[in-house]
Coordinates of C-alpha atoms and ligand atoms in Angstrom, one line a residue:
M778 CA 126.6 70.7 127.4
A779 CA 128.4 74.0 126.7
G780 CA 130.2 74.6 123.4
K781 CA 129.7 75.6 119.9
L782 CA 127.4 73.5 117.7
I783 CA 129.5 71.8 115.0
D784 CA 127.7 69.6 112.4
G785 CA 128.8 66.3 110.8
H786 CA 130.5 68.3 108.0
G787 CA 132.5 70.5 110.3
R788 CA 130.2 73.5 109.9
A789 CA 129.4 75.7 112.9
A790 CA 125.8 76.8 113.3
S791 CA 125.6 80.5 114.2
Y792 CA 122.5 81.7 112.4
L793 CA 118.9 80.8 113.3
R794 CA 116.0 81.7 111.0
V795 CA 112.7 81.8 112.9
S796 CA 109.4 81.7 111.0
V797 CA 106.8 83.3 113.3
T798 CA 103.8 82.6 111.1
D799 CA 102.8 80.7 107.9
R800 CA 100.3 83.4 107.1
C801 CA 101.0 86.2 104.6
N802 CA 99.0 89.1 103.3
L803 CA 100.4 88.6 99.8
L804 CA 99.8 85.7 97.4
C805 CA 103.0 85.6 95.4
R806 CA 102.6 83.0 92.7
Y807 CA 105.8 81.2 93.1
C808 CA 105.7 81.2 96.9
A809 CA 102.1 80.5 98.2
S810 CA 99.6 78.3 96.6
K811 CA 96.0 79.4 96.0
E812 CA 94.5 76.5 98.0
R813 CA 96.5 77.2 101.1
T814 CA 95.7 75.6 104.3
F815 CA 97.1 77.2 107.4
I816 CA 98.5 75.7 110.5
P817 CA 95.9 75.8 113.3
H818 CA 96.7 78.7 115.7
D819 CA 97.1 76.3 118.7
D820 CA 99.9 74.5 116.8
I821 CA 101.9 77.7 116.2
L822 CA 104.6 78.3 118.7
R823 CA 103.7 81.0 121.2
Y824 CA 106.2 83.8 121.5
E825 CA 107.5 82.6 124.9
E826 CA 108.1 79.2 123.3
I827 CA 110.1 80.7 120.5
T828 CA 112.1 82.5 123.1
E829 CA 112.9 79.2 124.8
V830 CA 114.4 77.9 121.5
I831 CA 116.4 81.1 121.1
E832 CA 117.7 80.7 124.7
V833 CA 119.0 77.2 123.9
A834 CA 120.2 78.2 120.5
R835 CA 122.4 81.0 122.1
R836 CA 123.9 78.4 124.4
I837 CA 125.2 76.5 121.5
G838 CA 126.7 79.3 119.5
I839 CA 123.8 81.0 117.6
D840 CA 124.6 84.8 117.5
K841 CA 122.2 85.9 114.8
V842 CA 118.5 85.4 114.6
R843 CA 116.4 86.4 111.6
F844 CA 112.6 86.5 111.9
T845 CA 110.6 85.6 108.8
G846 CA 107.4 83.9 107.7
G847 CA 104.9 84.0 106.0
E848 CA 104.9 87.7 106.7
P849 CA 106.1 88.3 110.3
F850 CA 104.4 91.6 110.7
V851 CA 100.9 90.1 110.1
R852 CA 101.3 88.1 113.3
K853 CA 99.7 90.0 116.2
G854 CA 102.2 91.5 118.7
F855 CA 105.2 90.8 116.5
A856 CA 106.8 94.3 116.7
D857 CA 106.4 94.1 120.5
Y858 CA 108.0 90.7 120.6
L859 CA 110.9 92.0 118.5
E860 CA 111.4 94.8 121.0
Q861 CA 111.4 92.3 123.9
I862 CA 113.9 90.0 122.2
G863 CA 116.2 93.0 121.5
A864 CA 116.1 94.0 125.2
R865 CA 116.5 90.4 126.5
F866 CA 119.4 89.4 124.2
P867 CA 121.4 92.6 123.5
D868 CA 124.3 90.6 122.2
L869 CA 122.2 88.9 119.5
T870 CA 122.2 90.3 116.0
L871 CA 118.5 90.7 115.1
A872 CA 117.2 90.8 111.6
V873 CA 113.8 90.6 109.8
T874 CA 112.8 89.5 106.3
T875 CA 109.5 91.2 105.4
N876 CA 107.5 92.2 102.4
A877 CA 107.4 95.7 104.0
T878 CA 103.7 96.2 103.4
V879 CA 102.6 96.6 107.0
I880 CA 105.9 97.4 108.8
G881 CA 105.3 101.2 108.4
K882 CA 103.9 102.1 111.8
H883 CA 106.7 100.1 113.6
I884 CA 109.8 101.4 111.8
D885 CA 110.8 104.2 114.1
R886 CA 110.5 102.4 117.4
L887 CA 112.1 99.2 116.0
A888 CA 115.1 101.2 114.8
V889 CA 115.8 102.5 118.3
S890 CA 115.2 99.1 119.9
G891 CA 117.9 97.2 118.2
L892 CA 116.5 96.1 114.8
S893 CA 119.4 97.1 112.6
R894 CA 118.9 94.8 109.5
V895 CA 115.8 94.5 107.3
N896 CA 115.6 92.4 104.2
I897 CA 112.7 93.6 102.0
S898 CA 111.3 91.3 99.3
L899 CA 110.4 93.2 96.2
D900 CA 110.4 91.2 92.9
T901 CA 109.4 94.0 90.6
M902 CA 109.9 97.7 90.1
D903 CA 106.6 98.0 88.3
R904 CA 103.4 98.9 90.1
D905 CA 101.0 96.9 87.8
R906 CA 103.2 93.9 87.8
Y907 CA 103.4 94.0 91.6
R908 CA 99.7 94.0 91.9
H909 CA 99.4 91.1 89.4
M910 CA 102.1 89.2 91.1
T911 CA 101.1 89.6 94.8
G912 CA 97.3 90.3 94.4
R913 CA 97.7 93.5 96.3
D914 CA 98.1 97.1 95.2
L915 CA 100.8 98.0 97.7
F916 CA 103.8 98.8 95.6
D917 CA 104.0 102.5 96.7
V918 CA 103.7 101.5 100.3
V919 CA 106.6 99.2 100.0
L920 CA 108.8 101.8 98.3
E921 CA 107.9 104.3 101.0
N922 CA 108.8 101.8 103.7
V923 CA 112.1 101.0 102.1
R924 CA 112.9 104.7 102.2
R925 CA 111.7 105.1 105.8
C926 CA 113.9 102.1 107.0
V927 CA 116.9 103.7 105.3
D928 CA 116.1 107.1 106.9
A929 CA 115.8 105.3 110.3
G930 CA 119.4 104.1 109.9
M931 CA 118.7 100.5 109.2
T932 CA 120.8 98.4 106.8
V933 CA 118.3 97.6 104.1
K934 CA 118.6 94.8 101.5
V935 CA 116.0 94.6 98.8
N936 CA 115.7 91.0 97.6
A937 CA 114.2 90.0 94.3
V938 CA 113.7 86.4 93.1
G939 CA 115.1 86.5 89.5
V940 CA 112.7 84.7 87.2
R941 CA 113.3 84.4 83.5
G942 CA 110.3 85.6 81.6
F943 CA 108.9 87.4 84.6
N944 CA 111.3 90.2 85.8
D945 CA 114.4 89.8 83.7
D946 CA 113.3 92.7 81.6
E947 CA 113.4 94.9 84.6
L948 CA 117.1 94.7 85.3
P949 CA 117.7 98.3 84.2
A950 CA 115.1 99.5 86.7
F951 CA 116.6 97.5 89.5
V952 CA 120.1 98.8 88.7
E953 CA 118.8 102.3 88.6
F954 CA 117.1 101.8 92.0
A955 CA 120.4 100.6 93.5
R956 CA 122.2 103.5 91.9
Q957 CA 119.9 106.0 93.5
N958 CA 119.3 104.4 96.9
P959 CA 121.8 103.4 99.6
V960 CA 120.6 99.8 99.6
D961 CA 121.8 96.4 98.5
V962 CA 119.6 95.1 95.7
R963 CA 120.1 91.3 95.6
F964 CA 118.8 88.8 93.1
I965 CA 118.1 85.3 94.4
E966 CA 118.0 82.5 92.0
F967 CA 114.5 80.9 91.7
M968 CA 114.6 77.6 93.6
P969 CA 112.6 74.4 93.0
I970 CA 110.7 74.7 96.3
G971 CA 107.0 73.9 96.5
T972 CA 104.6 72.7 93.9
D973 CA 102.7 74.7 91.3
T974 CA 105.2 77.5 91.5
G975 CA 105.9 77.6 87.8
W976 CA 109.5 76.6 88.3
N977 CA 111.3 74.9 85.5
E978 CA 114.9 74.9 84.5
S979 CA 114.4 77.7 81.9
S980 CA 112.7 79.9 84.5
V981 CA 116.0 80.2 86.5
W982 CA 117.7 83.5 85.7
T983 CA 121.2 82.5 86.7
S984 CA 123.5 84.7 88.8
K985 CA 126.1 84.5 86.1
D986 CA 123.7 85.9 83.5
I987 CA 122.4 88.6 85.9
V988 CA 126.0 89.9 86.7
R989 CA 126.9 89.9 83.0
E990 CA 123.7 91.7 82.0
A991 CA 124.0 94.2 84.8
G992 CA 127.6 94.8 83.8
E993 CA 126.3 96.0 80.4
L994 CA 124.1 98.6 82.2
A995 CA 126.5 99.9 84.8
D996 CA 130.2 100.0 85.7
L997 CA 130.3 97.3 88.4
A998 CA 133.2 96.5 90.7
P999 CA 133.3 93.4 92.9
A1000 CA 132.7 94.5 96.5
E1001 CA 135.0 93.3 99.3
R1002 CA 133.5 90.6 101.4
G1003 CA 132.9 91.8 104.9
A1004 CA 132.8 89.5 107.9
D1005 CA 129.0 89.4 107.7
A1006 CA 128.8 89.1 103.9
G1007 CA 126.5 86.0 103.8
P1008 CA 126.2 84.1 100.6
A1009 CA 125.7 87.1 98.3
N1010 CA 128.3 88.3 95.8
M1011 CA 128.0 92.0 95.8
F1012 CA 129.1 94.7 93.3
A1013 CA 129.5 98.4 93.8
I1014 CA 128.1 100.6 91.1
R1015 CA 130.3 103.4 90.1
D1016 CA 128.7 106.7 91.1
G1017 CA 125.9 104.8 92.8
K1018 CA 124.7 105.0 96.4
G1019 CA 123.8 101.3 96.6
R1020 CA 125.1 98.0 95.4
I1021 CA 123.8 95.2 93.3
G1022 CA 124.3 91.5 94.1
V1023 CA 123.4 87.9 93.5
I1024 CA 122.7 84.9 95.6
S1025 CA 123.1 81.5 93.8
P1026 CA 121.5 78.7 95.7
Y1027 CA 120.8 76.9 92.5
T1028 CA 123.8 77.2 90.3
N1029 CA 126.6 77.7 92.9
H1030 CA 125.4 76.4 96.2
F1031 CA 127.0 77.5 99.5
C1032 CA 126.2 74.3 101.4
G1033 CA 129.9 73.9 102.4
T1034 CA 129.7 77.0 104.5
C1035 CA 126.0 76.9 105.6
N1036 CA 125.7 78.1 109.2
R1037 CA 121.9 78.1 109.3
L1038 CA 119.2 76.4 111.2
R1039 CA 115.5 77.0 110.7
L1040 CA 112.6 77.0 113.1
T1041 CA 109.2 76.8 111.4
S1042 CA 106.2 78.4 112.9
E1043 CA 104.8 75.1 114.2
G1044 CA 108.0 74.4 116.0
N1045 CA 109.8 72.1 113.6
L1046 CA 113.6 72.4 113.3
R1047 CA 114.9 72.1 109.8
T1048 CA 118.7 71.9 109.3
C1049 CA 118.5 72.3 105.6
L1050 CA 116.2 74.2 103.3
F1051 CA 116.2 71.4 100.8
S1052 CA 115.6 68.6 103.1
D1053 CA 112.1 67.6 104.3
K1054 CA 113.5 66.1 107.5
V1055 CA 112.2 68.0 110.5
F1056 CA 112.7 67.6 114.2
H1057 CA 109.6 68.2 116.3
L1058 CA 110.6 70.7 119.0
R1059 CA 107.1 71.8 120.0
K1060 CA 106.2 68.5 121.6
I1061 CA 109.4 68.8 123.7
I1062 CA 108.7 72.4 124.6
R1063 CA 105.1 71.6 125.6
H1064 CA 105.9 68.4 127.5
P1065 CA 105.2 68.8 131.2
T1066 CA 108.4 67.2 132.4
L1067 CA 111.0 67.7 129.7
D1068 CA 113.4 70.6 130.3
S1069 CA 115.6 72.8 128.1
G1070 CA 118.5 70.3 128.4
V1071 CA 116.4 67.8 126.4
L1072 CA 115.7 70.5 123.8
E1073 CA 119.4 71.2 123.6
R1074 CA 120.3 67.5 123.1
V1075 CA 117.7 67.2 120.3
I1076 CA 119.0 70.3 118.5
R1077 CA 122.6 69.1 118.8
G1078 CA 121.6 65.7 117.5
A1079 CA 119.7 67.3 114.6
L1080 CA 122.7 69.3 113.6
R1081 CA 124.9 66.3 113.5
S1082 CA 122.8 65.0 110.6
K1083 CA 122.6 68.2 108.7
P1084 CA 123.1 67.2 105.0
I1085 CA 124.8 68.8 102.1
G1086 CA 121.6 70.2 100.6
N1087 CA 122.7 70.7 97.1
D1088 CA 122.6 66.9 96.4
L1089 CA 118.9 67.0 97.5
L1090 CA 118.3 70.1 95.4
L1091 CA 119.7 68.6 92.2
A1092 CA 117.7 65.4 92.8
R1093 CA 114.5 67.5 93.1
S1094 CA 115.1 69.6 90.1
R1095 CA 115.4 66.5 88.0
G1096 CA 112.5 64.6 89.5
G1097 CA 110.0 67.2 90.6
V1098 CA 110.1 69.8 93.4
C1099 CA 110.1 70.0 97.1
S1100 CA 106.5 69.7 98.5
T1101 CA 106.8 72.5 101.1
K1102 CA 106.6 76.1 99.9
M1103 CA 108.7 78.9 101.2
A1104 CA 105.7 80.5 102.9
S1105 CA 105.5 77.4 105.2
I1106 CA 109.2 76.8 105.7
G1107 CA 110.0 80.5 106.3
G1108 CA 112.0 82.2 103.6
Ligands
LIG1611 N1 107.0 87.7 103.9 C1 108.4 87.8 104.0 C2 109.0 88.4 102.7 O1 108.2 88.7 101.8 O2 110.2 88.7 102.7 C3 109.2 86.6 104.4 C4 108.9 85.3 103.7 S1 109.2 85.1 102.0 C5 108.8 83.4 101.8 C6 111.0 85.1 102.0 C7 111.7 85.1 100.7 O3 111.6 83.9 100.1 C8 111.1 86.2 99.7 O4 112.2 87.0 99.3 C9 110.7 85.3 98.6 O5 110.8 86.0 97.4 C10 111.6 84.1 98.7 N2 111.2 82.9 98.0 C11 110.0 82.3 98.0 N3 109.9 81.3 97.2 C12 111.1 81.2 96.6 C13 111.7 80.4 95.6 N4 111.0 79.3 95.1 N5 113.0 80.6 95.2 C14 113.7 81.6 95.7 N6 113.2 82.5 96.6 C15 111.9 82.3 97.1

Protein backbone atom coordinates (compact mmCIF):
# COMPACT_ATOMS: atom_id res chain seq x y z
CA MET A 1 0.00 0.00 0.00
CA ALA A 2 2.98 2.33 0.24
CA GLY A 3 3.58 5.06 -2.31
CA LYS A 4 2.56 8.55 -3.24
CA LEU A 5 -1.04 9.21 -4.01
CA ILE A 6 -1.44 10.14 -7.70
CA ASP A 7 -4.88 10.94 -9.08
CA GLY A 8 -6.50 10.12 -12.41
CA HIS A 9 -5.12 13.35 -13.94
CA GLY A 10 -1.52 12.66 -12.85
CA ARG A 11 -1.65 15.03 -9.89
CA ALA A 12 0.01 14.14 -6.59
CA ALA A 13 -1.88 14.86 -3.38
CA SER A 14 0.38 16.42 -0.80
CA TYR A 15 -1.87 18.86 1.02
CA LEU A 16 -4.74 18.02 3.35
CA ARG A 17 -7.13 20.68 4.63
CA VAL A 18 -8.96 19.63 7.76
CA SER A 19 -12.06 21.41 8.98
CA VAL A 20 -12.28 20.84 12.73
CA THR A 21 -15.69 22.45 13.17
CA ASP A 22 -18.54 23.95 11.15
CA ARG A 23 -19.16 26.51 13.93
CA CYS A 24 -17.92 30.07 13.64
CA ASN A 25 -18.20 33.11 15.90
CA LEU A 26 -18.64 35.41 12.88
CA LEU A 27 -21.54 35.62 10.47
CA CYS A 28 -19.91 36.80 7.27
CA ARG A 29 -22.65 37.33 4.75
CA TYR A 30 -21.11 35.52 1.83
CA CYS A 31 -19.93 32.57 3.90
CA ALA A 32 -22.52 31.59 6.51
CA SER A 33 -26.28 31.74 6.13
CA LYS A 34 -28.50 33.27 8.80
CA GLU A 35 -30.58 30.10 9.19
CA ARG A 36 -27.61 27.91 9.90
CA THR A 37 -28.07 24.43 11.18
CA PHE A 38 -25.04 22.88 12.75
CA ILE A 39 -23.74 19.35 12.56
CA PRO A 40 -24.65 17.51 15.80
CA HIS A 41 -21.64 17.21 18.11
CA ASP A 42 -21.66 13.40 17.98
CA ASP A 43 -21.24 13.54 14.21
CA ILE A 44 -18.16 15.74 14.36
CA LEU A 45 -14.91 13.82 14.20
CA ARG A 46 -13.16 13.58 17.54
CA TYR A 47 -9.59 14.78 17.61
CA GLU A 48 -8.20 11.24 17.78
CA GLU A 49 -10.29 10.35 14.71
CA ILE A 50 -8.83 13.29 12.79
CA THR A 51 -5.39 12.07 13.82
CA GLU A 52 -6.21 8.64 12.33
CA VAL A 53 -6.92 10.27 8.97
CA ILE A 54 -3.74 12.34 9.17
CA GLU A 55 -1.74 9.15 9.93
CA VAL A 56 -3.09 7.50 6.79
CA ALA A 57 -2.73 10.67 4.73
CA ARG A 58 0.96 10.85 5.66
CA ARG A 59 1.47 7.30 4.45
CA ILE A 60 0.23 8.29 1.02
CA GLY A 61 2.29 11.42 0.55
CA ILE A 62 0.57 14.26 2.43
CA ASP A 63 3.25 16.50 3.90
CA LYS A 64 1.21 19.60 4.73
CA VAL A 65 -1.93 19.88 6.84
CA ARG A 66 -3.95 23.04 7.21
CA PHE A 67 -6.61 23.27 9.89
CA THR A 68 -9.64 25.38 9.16
CA GLY A 69 -13.38 25.56 9.80
CA GLY A 70 -15.80 27.21 10.64
CA GLU A 71 -13.44 28.89 13.01
CA PRO A 72 -10.96 26.32 14.31
CA PHE A 73 -10.18 28.21 17.51
CA VAL A 74 -13.81 28.15 18.66
CA ARG A 75 -13.58 24.37 19.03
CA LYS A 76 -12.70 23.42 22.58
CA GLY A 77 -9.16 22.12 22.98
CA PHE A 78 -8.06 23.08 19.46
CA ALA A 79 -4.82 24.82 20.51
CA ASP A 80 -3.88 21.81 22.65
CA TYR A 81 -4.63 19.53 19.72
CA LEU A 82 -2.42 21.58 17.42
CA GLU A 83 0.42 21.26 19.89
CA GLN A 84 -0.08 17.50 20.06
CA ILE A 85 -0.08 17.16 16.27
CA GLY A 86 3.08 19.27 16.05
CA ALA A 87 4.82 17.00 18.56
CA ARG A 88 3.56 13.79 16.97
CA PHE A 89 4.33 14.67 13.35
CA PRO A 90 7.38 16.97 13.42
CA ASP A 91 7.95 16.39 9.68
CA LEU A 92 4.51 17.74 8.72
CA THR A 93 4.12 21.38 7.74
CA LEU A 94 1.28 22.67 9.90
CA ALA A 95 -0.83 25.68 9.06
CA VAL A 96 -4.05 27.27 10.24
CA THR A 97 -6.68 29.44 8.56
CA THR A 98 -8.42 31.61 11.12
CA ASN A 99 -10.37 34.80 11.56
CA ALA A 100 -7.89 35.63 14.37
CA THR A 101 -10.56 36.82 16.75
CA VAL A 102 -9.92 34.29 19.53
CA ILE A 103 -6.38 33.10 18.75
CA GLY A 104 -4.77 35.73 20.99
CA LYS A 105 -4.10 33.76 24.15
CA HIS A 106 -2.59 30.85 22.18
CA ILE A 107 -0.18 32.69 19.90
CA ASP A 108 3.02 32.48 21.96
CA ARG A 109 2.84 28.81 22.80
CA LEU A 110 1.74 27.82 19.30
CA ALA A 111 4.67 29.68 17.80
CA VAL A 112 7.12 27.61 19.83
CA SER A 113 5.32 24.33 19.22
CA GLY A 114 5.64 24.24 15.45
CA LEU A 115 2.83 26.37 14.05
CA SER A 116 4.75 28.46 11.56
CA ARG A 117 2.05 29.53 9.12
CA VAL A 118 -1.15 31.39 9.80
CA ASN A 119 -3.61 32.63 7.21
CA ILE A 120 -5.83 35.32 8.65
CA SER A 121 -9.07 36.23 6.91
CA LEU A 122 -9.79 39.93 6.93
CA ASP A 123 -12.03 41.31 4.20
CA THR A 124 -12.00 44.95 5.16
CA MET A 125 -9.65 47.53 6.62
CA ASP A 126 -12.55 49.50 8.05
CA ARG A 127 -13.80 48.94 11.60
CA ASP A 128 -17.48 49.80 10.94
CA ARG A 129 -17.60 47.77 7.80
CA TYR A 130 -16.04 44.83 9.64
CA ARG A 131 -18.78 44.97 12.25
CA HIS A 132 -21.45 45.23 9.59
CA MET A 133 -19.95 42.38 7.62
CA THR A 134 -19.26 39.91 10.43
CA GLY A 135 -21.78 40.95 13.07
CA ARG A 136 -18.99 41.41 15.63
CA ASP A 137 -16.97 44.43 16.73
CA LEU A 138 -13.61 42.67 16.68
CA PHE A 139 -11.64 44.55 14.04
CA ASP A 140 -9.06 45.90 16.50
CA VAL A 141 -8.59 42.47 18.06
CA VAL A 142 -7.83 40.98 14.64
CA LEU A 143 -5.29 43.68 13.78
CA GLU A 144 -3.61 43.21 17.14
CA ASN A 145 -3.42 39.44 16.60
CA VAL A 146 -1.97 39.90 13.11
CA ARG A 147 0.79 41.98 14.70
CA ARG A 148 1.34 39.46 17.50
CA CYS A 149 1.61 36.52 15.08
CA VAL A 150 4.21 38.46 13.09
CA ASP A 151 6.12 39.31 16.27
CA ALA A 152 6.03 35.65 17.30
CA GLY A 153 7.88 34.81 14.08
CA MET A 154 5.05 33.21 12.13
CA THR A 155 4.59 33.59 8.39
CA VAL A 156 1.36 35.56 8.18
CA LYS A 157 -0.90 35.86 5.17
CA VAL A 158 -3.90 38.15 5.31
CA ASN A 159 -6.62 36.89 2.97
CA ALA A 160 -9.44 39.06 1.72
CA VAL A 161 -12.23 37.89 -0.55
CA GLY A 162 -12.43 40.60 -3.20
CA VAL A 163 -16.03 41.58 -3.83
CA ARG A 164 -16.99 44.29 -6.30
CA GLY A 165 -19.22 46.80 -4.61
CA PHE A 166 -18.14 45.69 -1.15
CA ASN A 167 -14.41 46.16 -0.63
CA ASP A 168 -13.01 47.24 -4.00
CA ASP A 169 -12.92 50.84 -2.75
CA GLU A 170 -10.51 49.73 -0.03
CA LEU A 171 -7.63 48.73 -2.27
CA PRO A 172 -5.53 51.74 -1.20
CA ALA A 173 -5.91 50.74 2.47
CA PHE A 174 -4.96 47.12 1.76
CA VAL A 175 -1.92 48.17 -0.28
CA GLU A 176 -0.87 50.51 2.51
CA PHE A 177 -1.29 47.72 5.05
CA ALA A 178 1.01 45.48 2.98
CA ARG A 179 3.49 48.31 2.61
CA GLN A 180 3.72 48.83 6.34
CA ASN A 181 3.57 45.24 7.60
CA PRO A 182 5.71 42.19 6.77
CA VAL A 183 2.74 40.13 5.62
CA ASP A 184 1.37 38.86 2.33
CA VAL A 185 -2.00 40.47 1.64
CA ARG A 186 -3.83 38.24 -0.81
CA PHE A 187 -7.13 38.81 -2.58
CA ILE A 188 -9.19 35.72 -3.35
CA GLU A 189 -11.76 35.92 -6.10
CA PHE A 190 -15.32 35.54 -4.85
CA MET A 191 -16.49 32.05 -5.73
CA PRO A 192 -20.04 30.82 -6.42
CA ILE A 193 -20.17 28.58 -3.37
CA GLY A 194 -23.25 28.34 -1.17
CA THR A 195 -26.67 29.89 -1.65
CA ASP A 196 -27.82 33.40 -0.61
CA THR A 197 -24.23 34.65 -0.65
CA GLY A 198 -24.96 37.60 -2.92
CA TRP A 199 -22.68 36.10 -5.58
CA ASN A 200 -23.26 37.07 -9.17
CA GLU A 201 -20.94 37.54 -12.11
CA SER A 202 -20.61 41.27 -11.51
CA SER A 203 -19.65 40.80 -7.85
CA VAL A 204 -16.42 39.08 -8.89
CA TRP A 205 -13.50 41.48 -8.58
CA THR A 206 -11.12 39.74 -10.90
CA SER A 207 -7.46 39.18 -10.12
CA LYS A 208 -6.56 40.90 -13.36
CA ASP A 209 -8.41 44.06 -12.29
CA ILE A 210 -6.97 43.92 -8.77
CA VAL A 211 -3.39 43.73 -10.05
CA ARG A 212 -3.99 46.53 -12.54
CA GLU A 213 -5.65 48.76 -9.95
CA ALA A 214 -2.97 48.01 -7.31
CA GLY A 215 -0.30 48.81 -9.89
CA GLU A 216 -1.75 52.30 -10.14
CA LEU A 217 -1.29 52.73 -6.37
CA ALA A 218 2.16 51.25 -5.85
CA ASP A 219 5.27 50.19 -7.71
CA LEU A 220 4.77 46.42 -7.94
CA ALA A 221 7.23 43.79 -9.12
CA PRO A 222 6.21 40.14 -9.71
CA ALA A 223 7.72 38.09 -6.89
CA GLU A 224 9.65 34.90 -7.60
CA ARG A 225 7.63 31.77 -7.06
CA GLY A 226 9.15 29.81 -4.19
CA ALA A 227 8.76 26.05 -3.82
CA ASP A 228 5.82 26.62 -1.47
CA ALA A 229 4.16 29.39 -3.51
CA GLY A 230 0.71 27.81 -3.72
CA PRO A 231 -1.80 29.21 -6.18
CA ALA A 232 -1.21 32.91 -5.38
CA ASN A 233 0.54 35.31 -7.73
CA MET A 234 2.51 37.63 -5.48
CA PHE A 235 3.97 41.09 -6.08
CA ALA A 236 6.61 42.87 -4.07
CA ILE A 237 5.91 46.51 -3.27
CA ARG A 238 8.84 48.83 -3.74
CA ASP A 239 9.83 50.23 -0.34
CA GLY A 240 7.26 47.97 1.31
CA LYS A 241 7.69 45.42 4.08
CA GLY A 242 5.00 43.10 2.79
CA ARG A 243 3.62 41.94 -0.54
CA ILE A 244 0.32 41.98 -2.33
CA GLY A 245 -1.11 39.05 -4.25
CA VAL A 246 -4.07 37.46 -5.96
CA ILE A 247 -5.62 34.00 -6.06
CA SER A 248 -7.82 33.36 -9.07
CA PRO A 249 -10.02 30.31 -8.55
CA TYR A 250 -12.71 31.85 -10.74
CA THR A 251 -10.98 33.45 -13.71
CA ASN A 252 -7.80 31.39 -13.90
CA HIS A 253 -8.27 28.11 -12.16
CA PHE A 254 -5.36 26.02 -10.93
CA CYS A 255 -7.10 22.65 -11.14
CA GLY A 256 -4.29 21.19 -13.28
CA THR A 257 -1.88 21.44 -10.38
CA CYS A 258 -4.31 20.95 -7.50
CA ASN A 259 -2.63 18.89 -4.77
CA ARG A 260 -5.45 19.20 -2.18
CA LEU A 261 -7.76 16.93 -0.32
CA ARG A 262 -10.32 18.18 2.18
CA LEU A 263 -11.67 16.53 5.28
CA THR A 264 -14.89 18.09 6.56
CA SER A 265 -15.66 18.24 10.26
CA GLU A 266 -18.16 15.38 10.02
CA GLY A 267 -15.54 13.18 8.41
CA ASN A 268 -16.34 13.49 4.74
CA LEU A 269 -13.47 13.49 2.30
CA ARG A 270 -13.85 15.93 -0.60
CA THR A 271 -11.39 15.74 -3.42
CA CYS A 272 -12.54 18.99 -5.02
CA LEU A 273 -13.94 22.20 -3.58
CA PHE A 274 -16.40 22.49 -6.44
CA SER A 275 -17.71 18.95 -6.37
CA ASP A 276 -20.47 17.83 -4.01
CA LYS A 277 -19.18 14.27 -4.15
CA VAL A 278 -18.06 13.15 -0.70
CA PHE A 279 -16.55 9.96 0.69
CA HIS A 280 -17.83 9.06 4.15
CA LEU A 281 -14.77 8.29 6.23
CA ARG A 282 -16.44 8.56 9.64
CA LYS A 283 -18.38 5.34 9.28
CA ILE A 284 -15.14 3.53 8.43
CA ILE A 285 -13.23 5.13 11.31
CA ARG A 286 -16.01 4.24 13.77
CA HIS A 287 -16.62 0.77 12.41
CA PRO A 288 -15.68 -1.83 15.02
CA THR A 289 -13.78 -4.10 12.66
CA LEU A 290 -12.47 -1.96 9.79
CA ASP A 291 -8.85 -0.90 10.13
CA SER A 292 -6.70 1.90 8.72
CA GLY A 293 -5.90 -0.23 5.66
CA VAL A 294 -9.54 0.14 4.60
CA LEU A 295 -9.37 3.88 5.22
CA GLU A 296 -6.30 4.07 3.02
CA ARG A 297 -7.96 2.11 0.21
CA VAL A 298 -11.00 4.40 0.29
CA ILE A 299 -8.85 7.54 0.20
CA ARG A 300 -6.83 6.21 -2.70
CA GLY A 301 -10.01 5.28 -4.55
CA ALA A 302 -11.48 8.73 -3.90
CA LEU A 303 -8.42 10.39 -5.29
CA ARG A 304 -8.48 8.38 -8.47
CA SER A 305 -11.82 10.05 -9.29
CA LYS A 306 -10.73 13.61 -8.38
CA PRO A 307 -12.25 15.84 -11.08
CA ILE A 308 -11.04 18.93 -12.87
CA GLY A 309 -13.18 21.25 -10.77
CA ASN A 310 -13.25 24.21 -13.09
CA ASP A 311 -15.75 22.45 -15.37
CA LEU A 312 -18.05 22.10 -12.36
CA LEU A 313 -17.46 25.68 -11.29
CA LEU A 314 -18.40 27.06 -14.70
CA ALA A 315 -21.54 24.93 -14.83
CA ARG A 316 -22.51 26.27 -11.42
CA SER A 317 -21.92 29.88 -12.19
CA ARG A 318 -24.23 29.55 -15.17
CA GLY A 319 -26.98 27.54 -13.52
CA GLY A 320 -26.88 28.57 -9.87
CA VAL A 321 -24.45 27.96 -7.11
CA CYS A 322 -23.06 25.11 -5.09
CA SER A 323 -25.33 24.30 -2.18
CA THR A 324 -22.71 23.86 0.52
CA LYS A 325 -21.16 26.98 2.00
CA MET A 326 -17.51 27.45 2.79
CA ALA A 327 -18.26 27.45 6.51
CA SER A 328 -19.42 23.85 6.19
CA ILE A 329 -16.83 22.60 3.72
CA GLY A 330 -13.89 24.25 5.44
CA GLY A 331 -12.35 27.22 3.67
N1 LIG B 1 -12.82 30.88 10.11
C1 LIG B 1 -11.65 30.74 9.32
C2 LIG B 1 -11.32 32.04 8.65
O1 LIG B 1 -12.02 33.00 8.83
O2 LIG B 1 -10.32 32.08 7.96
C3 LIG B 1 -11.66 29.60 8.32
C4 LIG B 1 -12.87 29.37 7.50
S1 LIG B 1 -13.30 30.57 6.28
C5 LIG B 1 -14.65 29.71 5.51
C6 LIG B 1 -11.97 30.38 5.15
C7 LIG B 1 -11.91 31.35 4.03
O3 LIG B 1 -12.92 31.10 3.08
C8 LIG B 1 -12.05 32.79 4.43
O4 LIG B 1 -10.93 33.51 3.98
C9 LIG B 1 -13.28 33.23 3.69
O5 LIG B 1 -13.22 34.56 3.39
C10 LIG B 1 -13.23 32.33 2.47
N2 LIG B 1 -14.49 32.23 1.74
C11 LIG B 1 -15.71 31.94 2.23
N3 LIG B 1 -16.65 31.96 1.25
C12 LIG B 1 -15.99 32.29 0.10
C13 LIG B 1 -16.40 32.47 -1.25
N4 LIG B 1 -17.67 32.33 -1.64
N5 LIG B 1 -15.46 32.81 -2.16
C14 LIG B 1 -14.16 32.95 -1.80
N6 LIG B 1 -13.71 32.77 -0.53
C15 LIG B 1 -14.61 32.45 0.40
